[in-house]
Amino acid sequence: MTSYSLSTTLDSTPLKEHAARSLSFSDLGLCAEILHALNAAGYTEPTPVQQRAIPVALAGHDLLVSSPTGSGKTAAFMLPAIQRFAQMQRSDSVAHSAHARMSRRMPPARPALLVLTPTRELALQVTHAAETYGKQLRRLRTVSVLGGVPYRKQLELLMRQPDIVVATPGRLLDHLERGRIDLSRLSMLVLDEADRMLDMGFIDAIRTIIAATPSSRQTLLFSATLDARIGALTQRLMKSPERIEVTHRLEQSGKIEQSIHWVDDRAHKDRLLTHLLSDTLLDQAIVFTATKSGADELSSLLCSAGFISAALHGDLPQSARNRTLRALRERRVLVLVATDVAARGIDIPGITHVFNYDLPKFAEDYVHRIGRTGRAGRSGTAISFVHHGERSTVRRIEHLTRQTLPVRVIEGFEPRRTPSTPVPYKPGVHRRGVRTGVSARPNRRVFARQSGARF
């Protein structure tokens, strides 16, 4: 199984596994209001990361979690946060609101919980989760602070003095510098997908935001991978964090059926995709492309072929992106064509298939992509189209996931050029002078500078 470790300078040790018996949400010490909301939303039992993280967070400890996408990490930090607010008295907020109405100048919002996320879609997903889990707590207010939303509308939301703010770093920093948000009373800070935020170049914004928070705050950091960069960030902002590492769900359950198809060119991809989308077992699908223009073009092609498709990428207005995601949840869109960053945080139970129309450059992005299917214990299918020149990328994916990706060939869609038989993945075996036990991947620092353009 794949696991991740931190540099030895961290003052933390992994938590021990829980006992073999499965815990329930009530076993975790959550209040009746939260349990009722979870039951109404159809959540029956906590995932492994929730079982391990929630008790630690409720005890007030800083927490460092390595958890793959689709493992239930949002509830792992949001449920203990809402539990804390359920136990707090709100009497002073009424007086504060009255004072705000009497004041000509808008007082800054003073949230108790701040969640930082790398993308708008993930921020909206977290906000939706907070509203779901806190549905029985009428006075709990949650606000999203993110780009693509009219500034005046956000000011109106901040005037309501939210308890929870879910934000992308850039827009939050703008409000912070304008005095619209005051973090001096913050009791909990959550960094969700911290590795992705660092990849996107948000480190300076994160440092500025952290400097505006009290040192007494509780800090929870979640990341798909734990590397030296996360270790350095952790040393700066956390106090002896408890550490939890959860291996990739796809390795634990094997419920995502993965395969690759060798393709000759884009026309070959188009023919193969339209054929595979006609699979009777397919419910809803996400198709990943490398570029925004590619997403638009492919979505138009699929619509012309009779599929109910829509594109999702960073060039679309926020209102259009929200409409597309709503249509996907309501099954009015069956095939979503998306770029990597735009699809982060999407959690739609009906997604049965993920197609890598364009293979990602990073193996970690492959894991994030296919994690859009097979969620909450369901089975899923992940199919990747691979050009002959991308064999090294396949090797990196196999190295990260500790799996050999099987090659499928469909009669009538065979590639003109038959690639040489790939060497099966074996840890520690040399291949062309490169030891496979060492990660061989493109320069992530270079691609981080280009992330804005790709988004």
Short mmCIF file of C-alpha atoms in Angstrom, two decimals, residues 274 277-278 282-287 298-312 324 327-338:
data_model
loop_
_atom_site.label_atom_id
_atom_site.label_comp_id
_atom_site.label_asym_id
_atom_site.label_seq_id
_atom_site.Cartn_x
_atom_site.Cartn_y
_atom_site.Cartn_z
CA THR A 274 -18.23 8.22 -27.81
CA LEU A 277 -19.94 6.61 -23.19
CA SER A 278 -22.65 4.41 -24.68
CA LEU A 282 -22.62 4.23 -17.18
CA ASP A 283 -24.72 6.56 -15.06
CA GLN A 284 -22.81 9.85 -15.06
CA ALA A 285 -19.24 10.57 -16.11
CA ILE A 286 -16.47 13.14 -15.84
CA VAL A 287 -14.09 13.52 -18.77
CA LEU A 298 -14.99 18.16 -26.57
CA SER A 299 -18.23 19.09 -24.81
CA SER A 300 -19.59 20.51 -28.07
CA LEU A 301 -18.59 17.35 -29.92
CA LEU A 302 -20.35 15.15 -27.36
CA CYS A 303 -23.49 17.29 -27.49
CA SER A 304 -23.49 16.91 -31.29
CA ALA A 305 -23.19 13.15 -30.80
CA GLY A 306 -26.32 13.13 -28.65
CA PHE A 307 -24.85 13.14 -25.15
CA ILE A 308 -26.10 15.58 -22.49
CA SER A 309 -22.78 17.25 -21.81
CA ALA A 310 -21.39 20.47 -20.31
CA ALA A 311 -17.92 21.96 -19.84
CA LEU A 312 -16.44 23.20 -16.57
CA THR A 324 -23.40 23.43 -14.38
CA ALA A 327 -27.37 20.48 -13.28
CA LEU A 328 -24.87 17.67 -12.69
CA ARG A 329 -26.23 17.01 -9.19
CA GLU A 330 -29.80 17.06 -10.50
CA ARG A 331 -28.84 14.70 -13.36
CA ARG A 332 -29.73 17.22 -16.03
CA VAL A 333 -26.10 16.84 -17.18
CA LEU A 334 -24.77 13.31 -17.60
CA VAL A 335 -21.26 13.98 -18.97
CA LEU A 336 -19.09 16.72 -17.47
CA VAL A 337 -15.96 17.72 -19.41
CA ALA A 338 -13.60 19.46 -17.01
#
